[in-house]
PDB file of N, CA, C and O in Angstrom:
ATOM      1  N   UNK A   1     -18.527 -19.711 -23.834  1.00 89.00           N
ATOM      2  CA  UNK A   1     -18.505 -21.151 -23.971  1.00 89.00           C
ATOM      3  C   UNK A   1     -18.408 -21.772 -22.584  1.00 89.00           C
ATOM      4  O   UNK A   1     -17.523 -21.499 -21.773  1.00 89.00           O
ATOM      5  N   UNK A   2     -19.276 -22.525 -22.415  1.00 89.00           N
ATOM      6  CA  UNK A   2     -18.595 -23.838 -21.237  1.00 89.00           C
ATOM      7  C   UNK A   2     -17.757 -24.054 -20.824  1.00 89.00           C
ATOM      8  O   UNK A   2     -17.059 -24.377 -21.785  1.00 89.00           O
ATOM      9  N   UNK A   3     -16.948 -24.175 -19.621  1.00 91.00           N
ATOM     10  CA  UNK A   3     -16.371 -24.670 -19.059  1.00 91.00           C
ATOM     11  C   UNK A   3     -15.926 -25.851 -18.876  1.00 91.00           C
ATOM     12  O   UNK A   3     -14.793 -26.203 -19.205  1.00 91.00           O
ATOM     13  N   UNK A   4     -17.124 -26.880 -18.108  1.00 95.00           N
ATOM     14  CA  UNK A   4     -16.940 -27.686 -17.995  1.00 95.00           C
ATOM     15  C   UNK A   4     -18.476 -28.818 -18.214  1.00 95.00           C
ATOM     16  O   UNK A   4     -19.568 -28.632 -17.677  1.00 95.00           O
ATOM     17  N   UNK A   5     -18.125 -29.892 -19.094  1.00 97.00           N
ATOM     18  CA  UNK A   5     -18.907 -30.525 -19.202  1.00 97.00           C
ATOM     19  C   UNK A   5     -18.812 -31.919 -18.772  1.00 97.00           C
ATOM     20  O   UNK A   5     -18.073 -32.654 -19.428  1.00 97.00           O
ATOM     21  N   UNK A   6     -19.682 -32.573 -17.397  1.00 97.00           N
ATOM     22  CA  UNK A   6     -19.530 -33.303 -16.929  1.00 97.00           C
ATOM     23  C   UNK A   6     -21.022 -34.472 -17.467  1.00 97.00           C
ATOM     24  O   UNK A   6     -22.156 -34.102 -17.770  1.00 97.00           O
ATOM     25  N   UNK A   7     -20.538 -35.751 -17.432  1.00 97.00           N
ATOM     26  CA  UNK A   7     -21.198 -36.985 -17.912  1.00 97.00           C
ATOM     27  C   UNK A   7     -21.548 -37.837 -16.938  1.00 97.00           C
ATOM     28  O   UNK A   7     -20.614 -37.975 -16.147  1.00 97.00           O
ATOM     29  N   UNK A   8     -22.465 -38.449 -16.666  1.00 96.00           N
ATOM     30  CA  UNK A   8     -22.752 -39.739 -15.283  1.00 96.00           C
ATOM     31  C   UNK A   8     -23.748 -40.389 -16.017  1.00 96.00           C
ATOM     32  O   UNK A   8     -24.879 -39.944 -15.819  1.00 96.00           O
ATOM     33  N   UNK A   9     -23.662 -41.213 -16.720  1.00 93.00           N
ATOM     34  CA  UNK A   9     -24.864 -41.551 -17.435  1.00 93.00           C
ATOM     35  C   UNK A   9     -25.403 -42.442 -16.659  1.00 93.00           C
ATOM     36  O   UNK A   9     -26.606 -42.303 -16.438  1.00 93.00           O
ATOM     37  N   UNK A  10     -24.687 -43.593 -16.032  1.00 92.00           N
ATOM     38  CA  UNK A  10     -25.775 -43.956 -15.560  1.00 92.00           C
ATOM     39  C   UNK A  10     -26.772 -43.414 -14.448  1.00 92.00           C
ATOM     40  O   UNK A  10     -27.767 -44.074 -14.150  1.00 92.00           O
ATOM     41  N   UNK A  11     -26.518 -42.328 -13.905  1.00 94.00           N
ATOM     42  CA  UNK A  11     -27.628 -41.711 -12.887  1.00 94.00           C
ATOM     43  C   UNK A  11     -28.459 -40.277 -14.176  1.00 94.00           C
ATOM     44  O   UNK A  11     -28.948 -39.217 -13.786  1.00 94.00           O
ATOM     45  N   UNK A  12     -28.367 -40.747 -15.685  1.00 95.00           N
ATOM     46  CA  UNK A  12     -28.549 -40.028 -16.249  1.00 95.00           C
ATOM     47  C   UNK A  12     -28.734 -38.175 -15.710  1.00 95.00           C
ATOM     48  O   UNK A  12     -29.655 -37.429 -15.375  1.00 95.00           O
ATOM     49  N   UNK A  13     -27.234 -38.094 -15.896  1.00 97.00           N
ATOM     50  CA  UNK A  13     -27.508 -36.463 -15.080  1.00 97.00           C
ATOM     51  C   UNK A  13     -25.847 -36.227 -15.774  1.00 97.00           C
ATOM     52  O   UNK A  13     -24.820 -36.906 -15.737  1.00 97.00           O
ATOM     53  N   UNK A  14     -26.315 -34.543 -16.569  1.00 97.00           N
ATOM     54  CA  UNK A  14     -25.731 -33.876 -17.329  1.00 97.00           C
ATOM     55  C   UNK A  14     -25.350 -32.544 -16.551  1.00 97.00           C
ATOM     56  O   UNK A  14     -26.273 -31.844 -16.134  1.00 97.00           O
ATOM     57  N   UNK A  15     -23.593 -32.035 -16.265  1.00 97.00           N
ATOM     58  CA  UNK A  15     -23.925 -31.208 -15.355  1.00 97.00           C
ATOM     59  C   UNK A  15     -22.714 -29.970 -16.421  1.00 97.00           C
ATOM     60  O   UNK A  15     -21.536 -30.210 -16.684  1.00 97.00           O
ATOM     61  N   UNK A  16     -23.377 -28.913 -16.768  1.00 97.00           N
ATOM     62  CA  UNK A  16     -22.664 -27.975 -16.994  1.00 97.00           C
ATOM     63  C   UNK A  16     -22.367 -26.873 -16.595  1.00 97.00           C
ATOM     64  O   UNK A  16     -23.176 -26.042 -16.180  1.00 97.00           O
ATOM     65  N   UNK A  17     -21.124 -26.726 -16.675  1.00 96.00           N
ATOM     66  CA  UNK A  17     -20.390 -25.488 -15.152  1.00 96.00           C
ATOM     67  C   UNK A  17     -21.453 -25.100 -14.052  1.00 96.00           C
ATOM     68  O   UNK A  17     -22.015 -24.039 -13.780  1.00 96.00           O
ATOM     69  N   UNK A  18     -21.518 -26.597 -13.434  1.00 96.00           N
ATOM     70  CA  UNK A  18     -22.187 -26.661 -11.981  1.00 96.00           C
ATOM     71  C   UNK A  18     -23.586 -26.569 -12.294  1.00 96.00           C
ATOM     72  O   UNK A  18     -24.311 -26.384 -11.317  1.00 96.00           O
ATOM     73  N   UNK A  19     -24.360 -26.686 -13.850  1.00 96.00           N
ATOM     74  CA  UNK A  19     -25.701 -26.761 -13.508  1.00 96.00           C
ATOM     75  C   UNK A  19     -26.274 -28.281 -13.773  1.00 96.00           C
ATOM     76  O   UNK A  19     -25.606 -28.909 -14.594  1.00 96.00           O
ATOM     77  N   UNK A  20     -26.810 -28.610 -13.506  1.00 96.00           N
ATOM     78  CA  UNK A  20     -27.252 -30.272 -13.348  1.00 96.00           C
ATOM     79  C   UNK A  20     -28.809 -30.099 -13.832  1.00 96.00           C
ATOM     80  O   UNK A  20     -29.800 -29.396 -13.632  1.00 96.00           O
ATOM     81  N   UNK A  21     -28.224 -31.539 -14.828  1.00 96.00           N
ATOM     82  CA  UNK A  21     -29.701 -31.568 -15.735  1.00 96.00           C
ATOM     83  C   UNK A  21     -30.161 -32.897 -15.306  1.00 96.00           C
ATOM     84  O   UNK A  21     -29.355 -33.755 -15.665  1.00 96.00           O
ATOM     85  N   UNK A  22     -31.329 -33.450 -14.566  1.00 95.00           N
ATOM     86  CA  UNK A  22     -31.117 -34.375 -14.471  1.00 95.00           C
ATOM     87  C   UNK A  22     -32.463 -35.569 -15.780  1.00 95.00           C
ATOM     88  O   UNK A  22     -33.504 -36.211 -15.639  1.00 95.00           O
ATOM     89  N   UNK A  23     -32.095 -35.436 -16.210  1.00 92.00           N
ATOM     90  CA  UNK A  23     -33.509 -35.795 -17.148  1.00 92.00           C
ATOM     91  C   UNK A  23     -32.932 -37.323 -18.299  1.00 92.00           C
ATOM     92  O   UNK A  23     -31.764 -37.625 -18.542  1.00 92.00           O
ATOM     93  N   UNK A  24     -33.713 -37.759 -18.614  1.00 95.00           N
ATOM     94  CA  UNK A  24     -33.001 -38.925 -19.773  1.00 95.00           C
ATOM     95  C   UNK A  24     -32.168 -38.059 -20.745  1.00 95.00           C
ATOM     96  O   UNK A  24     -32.361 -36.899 -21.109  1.00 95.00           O
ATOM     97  N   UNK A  25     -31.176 -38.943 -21.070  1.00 96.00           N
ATOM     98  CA  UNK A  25     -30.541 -37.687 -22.098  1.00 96.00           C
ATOM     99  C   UNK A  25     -31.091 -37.458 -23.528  1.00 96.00           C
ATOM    100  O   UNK A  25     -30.743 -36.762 -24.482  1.00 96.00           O
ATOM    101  N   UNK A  26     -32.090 -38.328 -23.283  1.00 96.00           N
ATOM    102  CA  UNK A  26     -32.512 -38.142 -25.193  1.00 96.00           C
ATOM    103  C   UNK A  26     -34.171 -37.140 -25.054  1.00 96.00           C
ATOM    104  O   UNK A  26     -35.238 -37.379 -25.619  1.00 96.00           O
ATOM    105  N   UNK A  27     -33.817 -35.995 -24.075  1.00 96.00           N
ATOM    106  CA  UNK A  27     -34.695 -35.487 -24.056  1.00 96.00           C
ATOM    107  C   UNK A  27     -33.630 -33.888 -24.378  1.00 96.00           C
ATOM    108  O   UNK A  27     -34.115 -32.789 -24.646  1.00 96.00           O
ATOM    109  N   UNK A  28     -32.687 -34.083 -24.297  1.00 97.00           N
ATOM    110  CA  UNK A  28     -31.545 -33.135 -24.249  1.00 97.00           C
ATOM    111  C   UNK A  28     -30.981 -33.281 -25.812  1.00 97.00           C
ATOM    112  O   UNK A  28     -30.941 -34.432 -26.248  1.00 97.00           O
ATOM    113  N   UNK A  29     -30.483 -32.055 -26.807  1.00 98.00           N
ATOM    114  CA  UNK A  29     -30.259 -32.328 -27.861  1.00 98.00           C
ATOM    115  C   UNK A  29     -28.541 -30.989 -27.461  1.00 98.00           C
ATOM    116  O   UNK A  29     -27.972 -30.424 -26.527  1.00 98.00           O
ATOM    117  N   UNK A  30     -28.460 -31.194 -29.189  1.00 98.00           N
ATOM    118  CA  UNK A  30     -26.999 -30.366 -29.418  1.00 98.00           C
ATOM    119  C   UNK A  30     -27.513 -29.876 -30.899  1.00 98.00           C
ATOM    120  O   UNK A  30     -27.856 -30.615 -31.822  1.00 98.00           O
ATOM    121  N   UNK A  31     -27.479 -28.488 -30.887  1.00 98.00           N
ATOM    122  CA  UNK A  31     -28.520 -27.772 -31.824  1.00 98.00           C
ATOM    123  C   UNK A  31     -26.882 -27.190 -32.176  1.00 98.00           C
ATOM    124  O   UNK A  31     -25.911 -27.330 -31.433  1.00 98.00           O
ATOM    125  N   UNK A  32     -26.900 -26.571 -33.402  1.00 96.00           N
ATOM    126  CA  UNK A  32     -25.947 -25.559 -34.457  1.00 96.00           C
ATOM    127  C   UNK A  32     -26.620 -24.382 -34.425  1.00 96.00           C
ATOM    128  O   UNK A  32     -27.490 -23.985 -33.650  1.00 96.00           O
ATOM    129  N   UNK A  33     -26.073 -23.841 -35.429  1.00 92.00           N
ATOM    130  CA  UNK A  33     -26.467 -22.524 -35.393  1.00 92.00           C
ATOM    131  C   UNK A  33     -25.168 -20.899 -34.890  1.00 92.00           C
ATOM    132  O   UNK A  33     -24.990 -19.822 -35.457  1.00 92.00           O
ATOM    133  N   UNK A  34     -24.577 -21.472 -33.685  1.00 96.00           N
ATOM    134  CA  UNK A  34     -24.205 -20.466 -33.301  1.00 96.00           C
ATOM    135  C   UNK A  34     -22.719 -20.309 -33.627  1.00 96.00           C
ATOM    136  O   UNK A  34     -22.084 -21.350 -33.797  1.00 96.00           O
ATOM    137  N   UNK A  35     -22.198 -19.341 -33.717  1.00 96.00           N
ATOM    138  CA  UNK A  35     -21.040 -18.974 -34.823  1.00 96.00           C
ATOM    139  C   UNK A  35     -19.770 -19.421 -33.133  1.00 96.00           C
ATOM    140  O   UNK A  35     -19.143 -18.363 -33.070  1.00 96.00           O
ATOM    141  N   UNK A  36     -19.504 -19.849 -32.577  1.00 96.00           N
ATOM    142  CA  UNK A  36     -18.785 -20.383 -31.635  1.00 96.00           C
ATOM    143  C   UNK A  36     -18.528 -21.801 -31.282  1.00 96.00           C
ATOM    144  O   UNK A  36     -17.569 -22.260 -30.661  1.00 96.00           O
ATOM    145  N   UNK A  37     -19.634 -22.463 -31.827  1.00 96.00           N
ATOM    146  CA  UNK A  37     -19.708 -23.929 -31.448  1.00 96.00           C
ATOM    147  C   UNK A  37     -20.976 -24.459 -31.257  1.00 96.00           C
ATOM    148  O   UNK A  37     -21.857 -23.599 -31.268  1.00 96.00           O
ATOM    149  N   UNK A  38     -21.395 -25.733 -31.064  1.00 98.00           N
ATOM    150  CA  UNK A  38     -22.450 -26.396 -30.742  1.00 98.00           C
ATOM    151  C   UNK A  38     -23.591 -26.059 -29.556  1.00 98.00           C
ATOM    152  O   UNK A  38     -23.057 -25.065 -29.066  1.00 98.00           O
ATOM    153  N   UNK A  39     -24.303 -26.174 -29.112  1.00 98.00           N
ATOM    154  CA  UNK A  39     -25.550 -25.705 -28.299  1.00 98.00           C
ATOM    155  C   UNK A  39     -25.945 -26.816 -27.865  1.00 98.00           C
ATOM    156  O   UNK A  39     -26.425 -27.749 -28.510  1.00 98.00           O
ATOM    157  N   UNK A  40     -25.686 -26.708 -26.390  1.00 98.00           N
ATOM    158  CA  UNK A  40     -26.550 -27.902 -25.393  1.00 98.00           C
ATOM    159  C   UNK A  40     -27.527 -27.404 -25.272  1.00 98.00           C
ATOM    160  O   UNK A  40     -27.562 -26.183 -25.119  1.00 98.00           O
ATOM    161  N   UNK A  41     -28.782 -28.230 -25.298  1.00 97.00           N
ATOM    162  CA  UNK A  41     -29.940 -27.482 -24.795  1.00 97.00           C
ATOM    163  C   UNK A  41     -30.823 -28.512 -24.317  1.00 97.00           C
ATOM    164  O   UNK A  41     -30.910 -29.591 -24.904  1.00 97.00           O
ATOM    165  N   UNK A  42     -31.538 -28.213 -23.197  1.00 96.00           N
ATOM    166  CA  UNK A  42     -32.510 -28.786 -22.607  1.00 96.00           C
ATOM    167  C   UNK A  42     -33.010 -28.200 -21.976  1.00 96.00           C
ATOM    168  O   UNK A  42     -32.616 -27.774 -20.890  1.00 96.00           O
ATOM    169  N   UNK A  43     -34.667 -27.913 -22.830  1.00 94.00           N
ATOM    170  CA  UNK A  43     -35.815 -27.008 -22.295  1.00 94.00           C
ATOM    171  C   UNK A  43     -35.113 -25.814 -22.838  1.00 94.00           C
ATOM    172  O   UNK A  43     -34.359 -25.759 -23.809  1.00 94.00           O
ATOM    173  N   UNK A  44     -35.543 -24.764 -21.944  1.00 95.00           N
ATOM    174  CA  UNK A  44     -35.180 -23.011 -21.799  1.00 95.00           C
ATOM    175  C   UNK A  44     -33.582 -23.198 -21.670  1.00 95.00           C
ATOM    176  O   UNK A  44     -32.891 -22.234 -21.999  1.00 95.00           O
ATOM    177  N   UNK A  45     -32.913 -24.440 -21.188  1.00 96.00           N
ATOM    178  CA  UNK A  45     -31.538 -23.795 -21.255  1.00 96.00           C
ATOM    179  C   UNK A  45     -30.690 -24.342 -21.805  1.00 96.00           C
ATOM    180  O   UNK A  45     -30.486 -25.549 -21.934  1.00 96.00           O
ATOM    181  N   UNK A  46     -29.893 -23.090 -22.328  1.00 96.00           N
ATOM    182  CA  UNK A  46     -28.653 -23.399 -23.514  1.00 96.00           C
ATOM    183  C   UNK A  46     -27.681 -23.213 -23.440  1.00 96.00           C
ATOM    184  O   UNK A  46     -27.498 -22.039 -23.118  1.00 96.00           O
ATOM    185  N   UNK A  47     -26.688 -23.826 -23.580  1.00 97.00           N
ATOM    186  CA  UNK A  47     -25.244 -23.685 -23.100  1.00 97.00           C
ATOM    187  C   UNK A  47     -23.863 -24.055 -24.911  1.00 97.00           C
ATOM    188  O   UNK A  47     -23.972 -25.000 -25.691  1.00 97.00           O
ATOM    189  N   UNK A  48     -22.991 -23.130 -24.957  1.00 97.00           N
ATOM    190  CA  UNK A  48     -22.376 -23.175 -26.095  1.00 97.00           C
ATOM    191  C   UNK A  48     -21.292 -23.787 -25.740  1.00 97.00           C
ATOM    192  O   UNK A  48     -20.407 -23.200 -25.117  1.00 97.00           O
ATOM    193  N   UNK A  49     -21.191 -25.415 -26.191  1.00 97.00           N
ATOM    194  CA  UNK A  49     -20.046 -26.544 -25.430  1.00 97.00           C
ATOM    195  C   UNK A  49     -19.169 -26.725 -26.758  1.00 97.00           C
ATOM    196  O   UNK A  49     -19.571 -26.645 -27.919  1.00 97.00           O
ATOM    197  N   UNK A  50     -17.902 -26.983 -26.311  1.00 97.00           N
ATOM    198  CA  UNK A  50     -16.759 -27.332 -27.673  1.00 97.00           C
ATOM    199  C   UNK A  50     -17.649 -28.607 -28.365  1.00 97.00           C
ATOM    200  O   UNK A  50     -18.791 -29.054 -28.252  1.00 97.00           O
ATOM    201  N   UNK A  51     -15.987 -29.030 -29.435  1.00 97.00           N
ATOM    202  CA  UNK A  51     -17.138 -30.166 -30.079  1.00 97.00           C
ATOM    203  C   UNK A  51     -16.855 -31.002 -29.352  1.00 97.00           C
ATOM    204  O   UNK A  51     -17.893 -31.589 -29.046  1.00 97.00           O
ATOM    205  N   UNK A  52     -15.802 -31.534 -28.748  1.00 97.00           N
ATOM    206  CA  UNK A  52     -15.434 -32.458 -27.936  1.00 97.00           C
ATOM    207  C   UNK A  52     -16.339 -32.982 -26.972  1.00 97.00           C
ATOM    208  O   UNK A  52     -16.565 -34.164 -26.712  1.00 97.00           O
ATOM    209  N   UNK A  53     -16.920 -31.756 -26.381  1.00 97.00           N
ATOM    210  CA  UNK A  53     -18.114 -31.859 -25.600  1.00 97.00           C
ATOM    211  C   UNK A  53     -19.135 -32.469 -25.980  1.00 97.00           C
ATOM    212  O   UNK A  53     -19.830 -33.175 -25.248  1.00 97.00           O
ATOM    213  N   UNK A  54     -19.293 -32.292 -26.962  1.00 98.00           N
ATOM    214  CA  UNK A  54     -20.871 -32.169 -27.847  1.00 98.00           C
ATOM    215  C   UNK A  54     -20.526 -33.936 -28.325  1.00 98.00           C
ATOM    216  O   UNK A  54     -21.172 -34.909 -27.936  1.00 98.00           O
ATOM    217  N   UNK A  55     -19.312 -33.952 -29.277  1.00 98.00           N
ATOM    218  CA  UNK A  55     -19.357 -35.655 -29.460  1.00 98.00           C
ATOM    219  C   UNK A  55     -19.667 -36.490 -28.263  1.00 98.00           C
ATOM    220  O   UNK A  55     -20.465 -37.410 -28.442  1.00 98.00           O
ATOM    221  N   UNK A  56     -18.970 -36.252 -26.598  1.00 97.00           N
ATOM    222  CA  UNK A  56     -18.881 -37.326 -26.076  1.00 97.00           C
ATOM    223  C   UNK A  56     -20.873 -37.147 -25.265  1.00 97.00           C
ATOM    224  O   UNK A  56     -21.492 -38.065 -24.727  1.00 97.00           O
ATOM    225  N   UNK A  57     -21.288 -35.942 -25.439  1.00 98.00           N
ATOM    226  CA  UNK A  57     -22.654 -36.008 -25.147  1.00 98.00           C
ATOM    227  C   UNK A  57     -23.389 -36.806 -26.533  1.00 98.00           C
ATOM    228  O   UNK A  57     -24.476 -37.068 -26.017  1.00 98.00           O
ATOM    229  N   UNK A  58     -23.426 -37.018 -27.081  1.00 98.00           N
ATOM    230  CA  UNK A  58     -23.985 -37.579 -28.461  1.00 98.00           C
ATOM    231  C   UNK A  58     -23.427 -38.679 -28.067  1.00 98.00           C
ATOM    232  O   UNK A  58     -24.253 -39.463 -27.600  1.00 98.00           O
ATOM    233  N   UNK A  59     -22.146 -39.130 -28.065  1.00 97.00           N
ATOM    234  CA  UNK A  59     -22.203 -40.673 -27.558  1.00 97.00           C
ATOM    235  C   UNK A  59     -23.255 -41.710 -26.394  1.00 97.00           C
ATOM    236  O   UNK A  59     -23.567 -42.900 -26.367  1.00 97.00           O
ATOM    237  N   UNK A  60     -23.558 -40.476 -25.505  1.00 97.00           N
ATOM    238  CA  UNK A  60     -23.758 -40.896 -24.395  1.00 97.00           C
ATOM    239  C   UNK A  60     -25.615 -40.905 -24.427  1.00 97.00           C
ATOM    240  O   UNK A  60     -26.272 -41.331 -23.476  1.00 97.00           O
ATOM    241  N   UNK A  61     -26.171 -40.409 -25.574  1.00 97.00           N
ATOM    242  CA  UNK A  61     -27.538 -40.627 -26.085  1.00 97.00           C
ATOM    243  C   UNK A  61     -28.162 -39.164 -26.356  1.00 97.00           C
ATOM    244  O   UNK A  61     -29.194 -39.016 -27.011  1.00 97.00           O
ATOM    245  N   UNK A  62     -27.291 -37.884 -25.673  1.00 98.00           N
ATOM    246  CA  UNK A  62     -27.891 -36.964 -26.044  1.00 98.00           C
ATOM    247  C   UNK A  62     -28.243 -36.776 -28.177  1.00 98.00           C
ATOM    248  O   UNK A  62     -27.553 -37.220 -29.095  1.00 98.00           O
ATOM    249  N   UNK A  63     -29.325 -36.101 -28.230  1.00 98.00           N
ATOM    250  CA  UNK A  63     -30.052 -36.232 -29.658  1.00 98.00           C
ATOM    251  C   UNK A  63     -29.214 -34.784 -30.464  1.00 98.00           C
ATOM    252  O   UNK A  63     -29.344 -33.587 -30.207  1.00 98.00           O
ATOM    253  N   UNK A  64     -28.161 -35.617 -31.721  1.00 98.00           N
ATOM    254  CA  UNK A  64     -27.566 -34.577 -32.615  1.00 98.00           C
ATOM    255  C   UNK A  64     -28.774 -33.832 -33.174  1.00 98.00           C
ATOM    256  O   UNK A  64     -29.594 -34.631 -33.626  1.00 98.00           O
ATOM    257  N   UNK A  65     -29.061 -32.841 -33.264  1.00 98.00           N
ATOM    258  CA  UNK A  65     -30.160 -31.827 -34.184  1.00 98.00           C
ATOM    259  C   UNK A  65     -29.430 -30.730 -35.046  1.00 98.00           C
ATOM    260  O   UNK A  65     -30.115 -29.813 -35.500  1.00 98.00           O
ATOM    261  N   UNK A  66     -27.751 -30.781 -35.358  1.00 96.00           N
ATOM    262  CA  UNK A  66     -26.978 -29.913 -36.461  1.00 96.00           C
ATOM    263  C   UNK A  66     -27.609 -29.904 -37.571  1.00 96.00           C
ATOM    264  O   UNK A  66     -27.157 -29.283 -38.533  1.00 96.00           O
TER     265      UNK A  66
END
């Protein structure tokens, strides 16, 4: 699981344990599936974030896909 999930919306840029996404966030979703928790994903990469994580990314425009 993730570490750390960091938010800057307005320079729309998503950075998890030091990797930086910088893209609109509604190109970025939070997929299910995995028996640990929620799934950041954007493009090829996927990252398994608490839910805490996952709500305040969904607040912030990333796209729920559970």
């Amino acid at each position: 699981m993730a570490c750390t999930v960091e938010i800057h919306k307005g320079a729309q840029v998503i950075i998890v344990d030091g990797v930086s996404f910088n893209a609109p966030f509604n190109e970025s979703s939070i997929e299910g599936g995995h028996p640990h928790g929620p799934v950041f994903s954007n493009g090829a990469a996927k990252a398994v974030i608490s839910e805490a994580d996952a709500a305040k990314l969904i607040a912030a425009g990333v796209i729920d896909r559970r």
